[in-house]
PDB file of C-alpha atoms in Angstrom:
ATOM      1  CA  MET A   1     -19.272  18.430  11.809  1.00 37.00           C
ATOM      2  CA  GLY A   2     -15.430  18.173  13.077  1.00 38.00           C
ATOM      3  CA  GLN A   3     -15.813  15.980  15.627  1.00 39.00           C
ATOM      4  CA  GLN A   4     -18.076  13.973  13.036  1.00 35.00           C
ATOM      5  CA  ARG A   5     -15.211  13.367  10.877  1.00 34.00           C
ATOM      6  CA  ARG A   6     -12.932  12.822  13.398  1.00 33.00           C
ATOM      7  CA  ASN A   7     -14.860   9.828  14.463  1.00 33.00           C
ATOM      8  CA  ILE A   8     -15.434   8.537  10.859  1.00 30.00           C
ATOM      9  CA  LEU A   9     -11.542   8.844  10.379  1.00 33.00           C
ATOM     10  CA  LYS A  10     -11.027   6.177  13.373  1.00 32.00           C
ATOM     11  CA  GLY A  11     -13.194   3.869  11.516  1.00 32.00           C
ATOM     12  CA  GLY A  12     -10.575   2.055   9.314  1.00 32.00           C
ATOM     13  CA  ALA A  13     -13.146   0.275   6.811  1.00 30.00           C
ATOM     14  CA  ALA A  14     -14.950   3.428   6.471  1.00 33.00           C
ATOM     15  CA  LEU A  15     -11.821   5.407   5.685  1.00 37.00           C
ATOM     16  CA  ALA A  16     -10.864   2.924   2.990  1.00 37.00           C
ATOM     17  CA  ALA A  17     -13.937   2.451   1.588  1.00 34.00           C
ATOM     18  CA  ALA A  18     -14.372   6.189   1.338  1.00 39.00           C
ATOM     19  CA  SER A  19     -10.774   6.725  -0.124  1.00 41.00           C
ATOM     20  CA  MET A  20     -12.072   4.600  -2.910  1.00 35.00           C
ATOM     21  CA  LEU A  21     -15.283   6.632  -4.339  1.00 32.00           C
ATOM     22  CA  PRO A  22     -14.822   8.970  -7.048  1.00 33.00           C
ATOM     23  CA  GLY A  23     -14.984  12.469  -5.611  1.00 36.00           C
ATOM     24  CA  ASN A  24     -17.867  13.536  -7.963  1.00 35.00           C
ATOM     25  CA  ALA A  25     -20.127  10.746  -6.277  1.00 31.00           C
ATOM     26  CA  LEU A  26     -19.568  12.252  -2.888  1.00 33.00           C
ATOM     27  CA  ALA A  27     -20.283  15.913  -4.015  1.00 36.00           C
ATOM     28  CA  LYS A  28     -23.393  14.851  -5.574  1.00 32.00           C
ATOM     29  CA  ALA A  29     -24.697  12.675  -2.504  1.00 30.00           C
ATOM     30  CA  SER A  30     -23.545  15.389   0.172  1.00 38.00           C
ATOM     31  CA  GLY A  31     -23.225  18.529  -1.386  1.00 36.00           C
ATOM     32  CA  TYR A  32     -19.418  19.519  -0.577  1.00 37.00           C
ATOM     33  CA  ALA A  33     -19.402  22.975  -2.137  1.00 37.00           C
ATOM     34  CA  ARG A  34     -15.650  22.992  -1.697  1.00 46.00           C
ATOM     35  CA  ARG A  35     -15.136  20.341  -4.368  1.00 44.00           C
ATOM     36  CA  THR A  36     -15.652  22.432  -7.679  1.00 41.00           C
ATOM     37  CA  GLY A  37     -14.141  22.443 -10.975  1.00 37.00           C
ATOM     38  CA  ASP A  38     -11.083  20.071 -11.423  1.00 41.00           C
ATOM     39  CA  SER A  39     -11.164  19.095  -7.669  1.00 43.00           C
ATOM     40  CA  LEU A  40     -14.150  16.965  -8.549  1.00 40.00           C
ATOM     41  CA  ASP A  41     -11.565  14.138  -9.892  1.00 52.00           C
ATOM     42  CA  LEU A  42     -10.039  13.431  -6.209  1.00 61.00           C
ATOM     43  CA  PRO A  43     -11.225  10.508  -4.767  1.00 57.00           C
ATOM     44  CA  THR A  44     -13.393  11.274  -1.670  1.00 52.00           C
ATOM     45  CA  HIS A  45     -11.467  10.613   1.284  1.00 69.00           C
ATOM     46  CA  VAL A  46     -12.849  11.953   4.719  1.00 80.00           C
ATOM     47  CA  LEU A  47      -9.440  12.645   5.780  1.00 85.00           C
ATOM     48  CA  HIS A  48      -8.878  15.335   2.723  1.00 88.00           C
ATOM     49  CA  GLU A  49     -12.066  16.774   4.462  1.00 86.00           C
ATOM     50  CA  ALA A  50     -10.586  16.923   7.826  1.00 90.00           C
ATOM     51  CA  MET A  51      -7.253  18.565   6.756  1.00 94.00           C
ATOM     52  CA  ILE A  52      -9.089  20.970   4.505  1.00 93.00           C
ATOM     53  CA  ASP A  53     -11.287  21.906   8.340  1.00 93.00           C
ATOM     54  CA  TYR A  54      -8.053  22.057  10.241  1.00 96.00           C
ATOM     55  CA  PHE A  55      -5.699  24.318   7.926  1.00 97.00           C
ATOM     56  CA  SER A  56      -8.660  26.454   6.602  1.00 96.00           C
ATOM     57  CA  GLY A  57      -8.882  27.232  10.521  1.00 97.00           C
ATOM     58  CA  LYS A  58      -5.409  28.358  10.321  1.00 97.00           C
ATOM     59  CA  GLY A  59      -6.024  30.962   7.355  1.00 97.00           C
ATOM     60  CA  TYR A  60      -4.839  28.676   4.348  1.00 97.00           C
ATOM     61  CA  GLU A  61      -7.023  29.053   1.304  1.00 96.00           C
ATOM     62  CA  LEU A  62      -7.989  25.866  -0.580  1.00 94.00           C
ATOM     63  CA  VAL A  63      -7.227  25.892  -4.256  1.00 93.00           C
ATOM     64  CA  ASP A  64      -7.666  23.547  -7.101  1.00 90.00           C
ATOM     65  CA  HIS A  65      -4.959  20.785  -7.917  1.00 91.00           C
ATOM     66  CA  VAL A  66      -3.522  20.405 -11.523  1.00 93.00           C
ATOM     67  CA  PRO A  67      -3.996  17.494 -13.658  1.00 93.00           C
ATOM     68  CA  ILE A  68      -1.945  14.242 -13.134  1.00 95.00           C
ATOM     69  CA  VAL A  69      -1.206  14.243 -16.762  1.00 96.00           C
ATOM     70  CA  THR A  70       1.728  16.900 -17.089  1.00 96.00           C
ATOM     71  CA  GLY A  71       2.421  17.137 -21.008  1.00 93.00           C
ATOM     72  CA  ASP A  72       6.058  16.725 -20.222  1.00 94.00           C
ATOM     73  CA  GLU A  73       6.699  13.192 -21.185  1.00 95.00           C
ATOM     74  CA  SER A  74      10.641  13.577 -20.835  1.00 94.00           C
ATOM     75  CA  PHE A  75      10.015  13.159 -16.984  1.00 96.00           C
ATOM     76  CA  ASN A  76       8.190  10.422 -14.972  1.00 97.00           C
ATOM     77  CA  GLY A  77       6.320   9.135 -18.034  1.00 97.00           C
ATOM     78  CA  GLY A  78       4.186  12.543 -18.169  1.00 97.00           C
ATOM     79  CA  LEU A  79       2.706  12.107 -15.012  1.00 98.00           C
ATOM     80  CA  ARG A  80       2.667  14.159 -12.003  1.00 97.00           C
ATOM     81  CA  TYR A  81       5.279  13.227  -9.720  1.00 96.00           C
ATOM     82  CA  ASP A  82       4.507  15.451  -6.698  1.00 95.00           C
ATOM     83  CA  GLU A  83       3.450  19.003  -5.890  1.00 93.00           C
ATOM     84  CA  THR A  84       6.640  20.783  -7.161  1.00 91.00           C
ATOM     85  CA  GLY A  85       6.377  23.335  -9.924  1.00 87.00           C
ATOM     86  CA  ILE A  86       2.900  24.332  -9.324  1.00 90.00           C
ATOM     87  CA  ASP A  87       2.252  27.807  -9.154  1.00 91.00           C
ATOM     88  CA  ASN A  88       0.667  28.194  -5.763  1.00 93.00           C
ATOM     89  CA  LYS A  89       0.680  31.767  -3.920  1.00 96.00           C
ATOM     90  CA  PRO A  90       1.927  31.945  -0.116  1.00 97.00           C
ATOM     91  CA  GLY A  91      -0.903  30.429   2.159  1.00 97.00           C
ATOM     92  CA  GLN A  92      -2.784  28.222  -0.528  1.00 97.00           C
ATOM     93  CA  MET A  93      -3.146  24.710   0.036  1.00 96.00           C
ATOM     94  CA  ALA A  94      -4.465  21.941  -2.356  1.00 94.00           C
ATOM     95  CA  ILE A  95      -4.687  18.209  -2.529  1.00 93.00           C
ATOM     96  CA  GLN A  96      -2.536  16.993  -5.554  1.00 94.00           C
ATOM     97  CA  PRO A  97      -2.830  13.437  -7.208  1.00 94.00           C
ATOM     98  CA  CYS A  98       0.492  12.056  -7.891  1.00 96.00           C
ATOM     99  CA  ALA A  99       2.051   8.705  -9.636  1.00 98.00           C
ATOM    100  CA  ARG A 100       5.791   7.792  -9.578  1.00 98.00           C
ATOM    101  CA  ILE A 101       7.039   5.534 -12.126  1.00 97.00           C
ATOM    102  CA  GLU A 102       9.895   4.445  -9.886  1.00 96.00           C
ATOM    103  CA  ASP A 103       6.729   3.021  -7.541  1.00 97.00           C
ATOM    104  CA  ILE A 104       6.311   0.067  -9.931  1.00 98.00           C
ATOM    105  CA  GLN A 105       8.972  -1.880  -8.796  1.00 96.00           C
ATOM    106  CA  LYS A 106       7.729  -1.023  -5.026  1.00 95.00           C
ATOM    107  CA  LYS A 107       4.272  -2.409  -5.475  1.00 94.00           C
ATOM    108  CA  GLY A 108       4.827  -5.026  -3.126  1.00 92.00           C
ATOM    109  CA  GLN A 109       4.783  -2.437  -0.309  1.00 95.00           C
ATOM    110  CA  LEU A 110       1.490  -2.024   1.833  1.00 93.00           C
ATOM    111  CA  ASP A 111       2.405   1.760   1.810  1.00 96.00           C
ATOM    112  CA  VAL A 112       3.286   2.331  -2.092  1.00 97.00           C
ATOM    113  CA  LEU A 113       0.442   3.319  -4.378  1.00 96.00           C
ATOM    114  CA  PRO A 114       0.233   3.862  -7.987  1.00 97.00           C
ATOM    115  CA  LEU A 115      -2.007   7.013  -7.314  1.00 95.00           C
ATOM    116  CA  PHE A 116      -1.774   8.567  -4.147  1.00 95.00           C
ATOM    117  CA  HIS A 117      -2.310  12.327  -2.817  1.00 94.00           C
ATOM    118  CA  ILE A 118      -0.369  14.882  -1.197  1.00 96.00           C
ATOM    119  CA  PHE A 119      -1.683  17.550   1.072  1.00 96.00           C
ATOM    120  CA  TYR A 120       0.259  20.727   0.700  1.00 97.00           C
ATOM    121  CA  CYS A 121       0.463  24.120   2.258  1.00 98.00           C
ATOM    122  CA  MET A 122       2.724  27.008   0.770  1.00 97.00           C
ATOM    123  CA  THR A 123       4.035  28.928   3.660  1.00 96.00           C
ATOM    124  CA  PRO A 124       1.863  31.922   4.441  1.00 96.00           C
ATOM    125  CA  LEU A 125       3.658  35.370   4.485  1.00 96.00           C
ATOM    126  CA  GLY A 126       5.436  36.187   7.643  1.00 95.00           C
ATOM    127  CA  LEU A 127       4.977  32.425   8.921  1.00 97.00           C
ATOM    128  CA  LYS A 128       8.423  30.820  10.251  1.00 97.00           C
ATOM    129  CA  PRO A 129       9.146  27.296   9.883  1.00 98.00           C
ATOM    130  CA  ALA A 130       8.821  26.699  13.732  1.00 98.00           C
ATOM    131  CA  ASP A 131       5.253  27.841  13.318  1.00 98.00           C
ATOM    132  CA  THR A 132       4.369  25.553  10.579  1.00 98.00           C
ATOM    133  CA  LEU A 133       6.228  22.712  12.166  1.00 98.00           C
ATOM    134  CA  ALA A 134       3.799  23.373  15.204  1.00 98.00           C
ATOM    135  CA  GLN A 135       0.971  23.363  13.198  1.00 98.00           C
ATOM    136  CA  VAL A 136       1.587  19.928  11.413  1.00 98.00           C
ATOM    137  CA  LEU A 137       2.494  18.442  14.722  1.00 98.00           C
ATOM    138  CA  ASP A 138      -0.751  19.660  16.288  1.00 98.00           C
ATOM    139  CA  TYR A 139      -2.943  18.465  13.466  1.00 97.00           C
ATOM    140  CA  LEU A 140      -1.107  14.967  13.469  1.00 98.00           C
ATOM    141  CA  THR A 141      -1.136  14.266  17.270  1.00 97.00           C
ATOM    142  CA  ASN A 142      -4.295  16.220  18.344  1.00 96.00           C
ATOM    143  CA  ASN A 143      -6.438  16.527  15.360  1.00 94.00           C
ATOM    144  CA  VAL A 144      -5.701  13.041  13.767  1.00 94.00           C
ATOM    145  CA  GLY A 145      -4.934  11.330  17.246  1.00 96.00           C
ATOM    146  CA  LEU A 146      -1.449   9.751  16.287  1.00 97.00           C
ATOM    147  CA  ASN A 147       0.755   8.871  19.163  1.00 98.00           C
ATOM    148  CA  SER A 148       3.785  11.136  19.672  1.00 98.00           C
ATOM    149  CA  GLN A 149       5.676   8.197  20.637  1.00 97.00           C
ATOM    150  CA  TYR A 150       5.229   6.493  17.040  1.00 98.00           C
ATOM    151  CA  PHE A 151       7.094   9.302  15.194  1.00 98.00           C
ATOM    152  CA  ALA A 152      10.746   9.520  14.054  1.00 98.00           C
ATOM    153  CA  PHE A 153      12.260  12.703  12.090  1.00 98.00           C
ATOM    154  CA  VAL A 154      15.180  12.340   9.731  1.00 98.00           C
ATOM    155  CA  THR A 155      16.854  15.570   8.721  1.00 98.00           C
ATOM    156  CA  VAL A 156      20.119  17.696   9.036  1.00 98.00           C
ATOM    157  CA  PRO A 157      21.551  19.479  11.790  1.00 98.00           C
ATOM    158  CA  GLU A 158      19.925  22.635  11.211  1.00 97.00           C
ATOM    159  CA  PHE A 159      16.807  20.733  12.643  1.00 98.00           C
ATOM    160  CA  GLU A 160      18.261  21.246  16.013  1.00 98.00           C
ATOM    161  CA  LEU A 161      16.818  24.619  16.338  1.00 97.00           C
ATOM    162  CA  TYR A 162      13.308  23.020  16.102  1.00 98.00           C
ATOM    163  CA  PHE A 163      13.890  20.834  19.029  1.00 98.00           C
ATOM    164  CA  PRO A 164      11.899  22.882  21.462  1.00 98.00           C
ATOM    165  CA  VAL A 165       8.745  22.778  19.205  1.00 98.00           C
ATOM    166  CA  LEU A 166       9.182  18.986  19.571  1.00 98.00           C
ATOM    167  CA  GLU A 167       9.266  18.937  23.246  1.00 98.00           C
ATOM    168  CA  GLU A 168       6.281  21.243  23.212  1.00 97.00           C
ATOM    169  CA  TYR A 169       4.261  18.626  21.489  1.00 97.00           C
ATOM    170  CA  GLY A 170       5.339  15.583  23.604  1.00 96.00           C
ATOM    171  CA  PHE A 171       8.142  14.115  21.434  1.00 98.00           C
ATOM    172  CA  ASP A 172      11.965  13.333  22.659  1.00 98.00           C
ATOM    173  CA  PRO A 173      14.297  14.942  20.096  1.00 98.00           C
ATOM    174  CA  ASN A 174      17.155  12.611  21.567  1.00 96.00           C
ATOM    175  CA  ARG A 175      15.386   9.667  20.878  1.00 97.00           C
ATOM    176  CA  GLN A 176      13.282  10.139  18.110  1.00 98.00           C
ATOM    177  CA  VAL A 177      15.295  12.642  15.744  1.00 98.00           C
ATOM    178  CA  HIS A 178      17.990  10.943  13.002  1.00 98.00           C
ATOM    179  CA  ILE A 179      20.338  13.293  11.819  1.00 98.00           C
ATOM    180  CA  ARG A 180      21.713  12.934   8.611  1.00 97.00           C
ATOM    181  CA  ASP A 181      25.327  14.001   7.155  1.00 97.00           C
ATOM    182  CA  SER A 182      24.330  17.387   5.499  1.00 97.00           C
ATOM    183  CA  GLU A 183      26.589  16.624   2.437  1.00 96.00           C
ATOM    184  CA  GLU A 184      24.809  12.674   1.829  1.00 96.00           C
ATOM    185  CA  ALA A 185      21.476  14.698   2.229  1.00 96.00           C
ATOM    186  CA  LEU A 186      21.930  17.437   0.256  1.00 94.00           C
ATOM    187  CA  VAL A 187      23.313  14.980  -2.751  1.00 92.00           C
ATOM    188  CA  MET A 188      20.188  12.500  -2.469  1.00 93.00           C
ATOM    189  CA  GLY A 189      17.675  15.569  -1.964  1.00 93.00           C
ATOM    190  CA  ASP A 190      15.079  12.922  -0.946  1.00 95.00           C
ATOM    191  CA  GLY A 191      13.364  15.141   1.385  1.00 95.00           C
ATOM    192  CA  SER A 192      14.659  13.757   4.622  1.00 97.00           C
ATOM    193  CA  GLY A 193      17.186  16.295   5.354  1.00 97.00           C
ATOM    194  CA  TYR A 194      17.010  17.999   2.057  1.00 97.00           C
ATOM    195  CA  PHE A 195      14.455  18.212  -1.181  1.00 95.00           C
ATOM    196  CA  ARG A 196      15.375  18.667  -4.928  1.00 92.00           C
ATOM    197  CA  PHE A 197      12.919  17.959  -7.577  1.00 89.00           C
ATOM    198  CA  PRO A 198      14.257  14.952  -9.305  1.00 88.00           C
ATOM    199  CA  GLY A 199      12.950  16.345 -12.541  1.00 80.00           C
ATOM    200  CA  ASN A 200      15.131  19.508 -12.651  1.00 77.00           C
ATOM    201  CA  ARG A 201      18.646  18.832 -12.004  1.00 70.00           C
ATOM    202  CA  ASP A 202      19.150  22.900 -11.645  1.00 74.00           C
ATOM    203  CA  ALA A 203      16.736  23.031  -9.120  1.00 79.00           C
ATOM    204  CA  LEU A 204      17.726  24.323  -5.659  1.00 87.00           C
ATOM    205  CA  ALA A 205      17.440  22.132  -2.589  1.00 94.00           C
ATOM    206  CA  PHE A 206      15.762  23.502   0.565  1.00 96.00           C
ATOM    207  CA  ALA A 207      16.544  21.926   4.098  1.00 97.00           C
ATOM    208  CA  THR A 208      13.495  19.600   5.316  1.00 98.00           C
ATOM    209  CA  ALA A 209      12.603  17.411   8.242  1.00 98.00           C
ATOM    210  CA  GLY A 210      11.144  14.010   6.867  1.00 98.00           C
ATOM    211  CA  ILE A 211       8.261  12.677   9.276  1.00 98.00           C
ATOM    212  CA  TYR A 212       7.943   9.068  10.023  1.00 98.00           C
ATOM    213  CA  TYR A 213       5.293   7.210  11.792  1.00 98.00           C
ATOM    214  CA  TRP A 214       5.831   3.577  13.161  1.00 98.00           C
ATOM    215  CA  THR A 215       3.002   1.157  11.115  1.00 97.00           C
ATOM    216  CA  GLY A 216       4.824  -2.055  11.913  1.00 96.00           C
ATOM    217  CA  THR A 217       4.156  -4.565  14.634  1.00 95.00           C
ATOM    218  CA  GLY A 218       4.718  -4.390  18.217  1.00 96.00           C
ATOM    219  CA  ALA A 219       6.332  -0.826  19.959  1.00 96.00           C
ATOM    220  CA  PRO A 220       8.310   1.280  17.474  1.00 97.00           C
ATOM    221  CA  PRO A 221      12.238   0.688  17.542  1.00 96.00           C
ATOM    222  CA  GLU A 222      14.527   3.600  17.686  1.00 94.00           C
ATOM    223  CA  LEU A 223      15.205   4.865  13.911  1.00 95.00           C
ATOM    224  CA  THR A 224      19.088   4.782  14.123  1.00 92.00           C
ATOM    225  CA  ALA A 225      19.972   4.381  10.275  1.00 94.00           C
ATOM    226  CA  TYR A 226      18.696   5.729   7.030  1.00 96.00           C
ATOM    227  CA  PRO A 227      16.830   4.472   4.919  1.00 95.00           C
ATOM    228  CA  PRO A 228      15.087   3.533   7.872  1.00 95.00           C
ATOM    229  CA  GLN A 229      14.124  -0.371   8.876  1.00 94.00           C
ATOM    230  CA  LYS A 230      10.881  -1.876   7.362  1.00 94.00           C
ATOM    231  CA  GLY A 231       7.855  -0.637   9.619  1.00 96.00           C
ATOM    232  CA  TRP A 232       8.312   3.017   9.323  1.00 98.00           C
ATOM    233  CA  THR A 233       6.304   5.087   6.862  1.00 98.00           C
ATOM    234  CA  GLU A 234       7.336   8.458   5.694  1.00 98.00           C
ATOM    235  CA  ILE A 235       3.917  10.333   6.092  1.00 98.00           C
ATOM    236  CA  GLY A 236       5.020  14.124   5.166  1.00 98.00           C
ATOM    237  CA  GLU A 237       7.962  16.383   5.300  1.00 98.00           C
ATOM    238  CA  THR A 238       7.935  20.055   6.591  1.00 98.00           C
ATOM    239  CA  SER A 239      10.485  22.691   5.430  1.00 98.00           C
ATOM    240  CA  ILE A 240      13.109  23.984   7.626  1.00 98.00           C
ATOM    241  CA  ASP A 241      14.332  26.588   5.371  1.00 96.00           C
ATOM    242  CA  GLU A 242      12.953  30.202   5.910  1.00 95.00           C
ATOM    243  CA  THR A 243      13.605  30.932   2.366  1.00 93.00           C
ATOM    244  CA  ALA A 244      11.418  28.281   0.847  1.00 94.00           C
ATOM    245  CA  ASN A 245       7.837  28.782  -0.343  1.00 93.00           C
ATOM    246  CA  PHE A 246       6.896  25.223   0.400  1.00 96.00           C
ATOM    247  CA  GLY A 247       5.611  24.800   4.049  1.00 97.00           C
ATOM    248  CA  PHE A 248       4.881  21.088   4.370  1.00 98.00           C
ATOM    249  CA  GLY A 249       3.184  18.159   2.466  1.00 97.00           C
ATOM    250  CA  LEU A 250       1.581  15.374   3.911  1.00 97.00           C
ATOM    251  CA  GLY A 251       0.660  11.910   1.960  1.00 96.00           C
ATOM    252  CA  THR A 252      -3.022  11.536   2.688  1.00 94.00           C
ATOM    253  CA  GLU A 253      -3.157   7.682   2.243  1.00 94.00           C
ATOM    254  CA  ARG A 254      -0.314   7.150   4.585  1.00 95.00           C
ATOM    255  CA  VAL A 255      -1.720   9.687   7.219  1.00 95.00           C
ATOM    256  CA  GLY A 256      -4.733   7.367   6.936  1.00 93.00           C
ATOM    257  CA  LEU A 257      -2.576   4.154   7.334  1.00 95.00           C
ATOM    258  CA  ALA A 258      -1.112   5.539  10.383  1.00 96.00           C
ATOM    259  CA  ALA A 259      -4.279   6.312  12.093  1.00 94.00           C
ATOM    260  CA  THR A 260      -6.105   3.230  10.891  1.00 92.00           C
ATOM    261  CA  ARG A 261      -3.904   0.775   9.846  1.00 92.00           C
ATOM    262  CA  GLU A 262      -6.266   0.748   6.493  1.00 91.00           C
ATOM    263  CA  ILE A 263      -5.092   1.671   3.143  1.00 92.00           C
ATOM    264  CA  PRO A 264      -6.281   0.898  -0.401  1.00 91.00           C
ATOM    265  CA  SER A 265      -4.608  -1.745  -2.404  1.00 93.00           C
ATOM    266  CA  TRP A 266      -2.790  -1.593  -5.434  1.00 96.00           C
ATOM    267  CA  GLN A 267      -5.332  -2.600  -7.890  1.00 95.00           C
ATOM    268  CA  GLU A 268      -7.816  -0.799  -6.812  1.00 91.00           C
ATOM    269  CA  ARG A 269      -5.992   2.662  -7.116  1.00 93.00           C
ATOM    270  CA  LEU A 270      -4.183   1.401 -10.285  1.00 96.00           C
ATOM    271  CA  VAL A 271      -8.097   1.526 -11.790  1.00 93.00           C
ATOM    272  CA  LEU A 272      -8.553   5.178 -10.657  1.00 92.00           C
ATOM    273  CA  LEU A 273      -5.116   6.297 -12.132  1.00 95.00           C
ATOM    274  CA  PHE A 274      -6.061   4.983 -15.403  1.00 96.00           C
ATOM    275  CA  GLU A 275      -9.464   6.674 -15.334  1.00 92.00           C
ATOM    276  CA  GLN A 276      -7.793  10.075 -14.428  1.00 92.00           C
ATOM    277  CA  ILE A 277      -5.278   9.588 -17.326  1.00 95.00           C
ATOM    278  CA  GLU A 278      -8.108   8.930 -19.627  1.00 94.00           C
ATOM    279  CA  ILE A 279      -9.809  11.817 -18.203  1.00 91.00           C
ATOM    280  CA  HIS A 280      -6.840  14.543 -18.861  1.00 92.00           C
ATOM    281  CA  SER A 281      -4.870  12.940 -21.692  1.00 93.00           C
ATOM    282  CA  GLY A 282      -7.304  13.762 -24.380  1.00 88.00           C
ATOM    283  CA  GLY A 283      -7.231  10.362 -25.901  1.00 90.00           C
ATOM    284  CA  ASN A 284      -3.347  10.391 -26.165  1.00 95.00           C
ATOM    285  CA  PRO A 285      -2.157   8.569 -23.045  1.00 97.00           C
ATOM    286  CA  PRO A 286       1.435   9.548 -21.879  1.00 98.00           C
ATOM    287  CA  PRO A 287       4.002   6.608 -21.748  1.00 98.00           C
ATOM    288  CA  GLY A 288       3.577   6.254 -18.216  1.00 98.00           C
ATOM    289  CA  ARG A 289       0.301   5.008 -18.599  1.00 97.00           C
ATOM    290  CA  ASP A 290       1.795   1.868 -20.111  1.00 97.00           C
ATOM    291  CA  ARG A 291       4.484   1.575 -17.892  1.00 97.00           C
ATOM    292  CA  PHE A 292       1.950   1.069 -15.135  1.00 98.00           C
ATOM    293  CA  SER A 293       0.011  -1.189 -17.186  1.00 96.00           C
ATOM    294  CA  ASN A 294       2.825  -3.727 -17.945  1.00 95.00           C
ATOM    295  CA  GLY A 295       4.515  -3.165 -14.352  1.00 88.00           C
TER     296      GLY A 295
END
């Protein structure tokens, strides 16, 4: 089954089409027992299954995501911004539906969607950031089949400790790692160096490395500035802080884009976003619904 899913993954049209279907349609048709309870509102994405397969083999436990409607209308229009603040335990993984109000002004960009998904893993007890990084790189290069020469990493000086891990997987740290100023990265807290949840000003930031992949045309240029030039897509980020509970997160649609150059359209995902808001809002949609409707 694993090889079959990898073959499907490389079929761009199949991947894009599968990512549009309601999760319960596939559950009924194919009997995916792992999709139960709240998980049935996930759109079917063969990449989700591939991620679950791989990281289950590494000992992670799949748990349900939380609804996209948060009940807190003071931030992000009452919609789930990312996986932050979810009470998951060490070694658990989930696929979290998200929507960001700030993305409305970016809707012309190919890699920006009104509804997207973050596959994330919480660090198992005893696992070091170097081990987590190795798992992510192994998955992306050996399982998904991404070209190691098309990657770039945006981070802070602490990441230099992990250069041997990059080299082990065929990366050139001197060419593919862009080091940001630590103070600037800490203030921004945007995940490419440090991450701090934007909905909580008191939240502690932790050191991270943003993982980027070249989805532009031609050979990838060296990433020498941040924000990166057009054509570089952030596909995930991994923690490099041993005190952080968070292990890593991958944007599933963006990993699919990197692998196949296919991604759902804004309008297609907008329909699914509205469906999910209707399901979870109890007839009283949060203001984020109107923001996306009018944007």
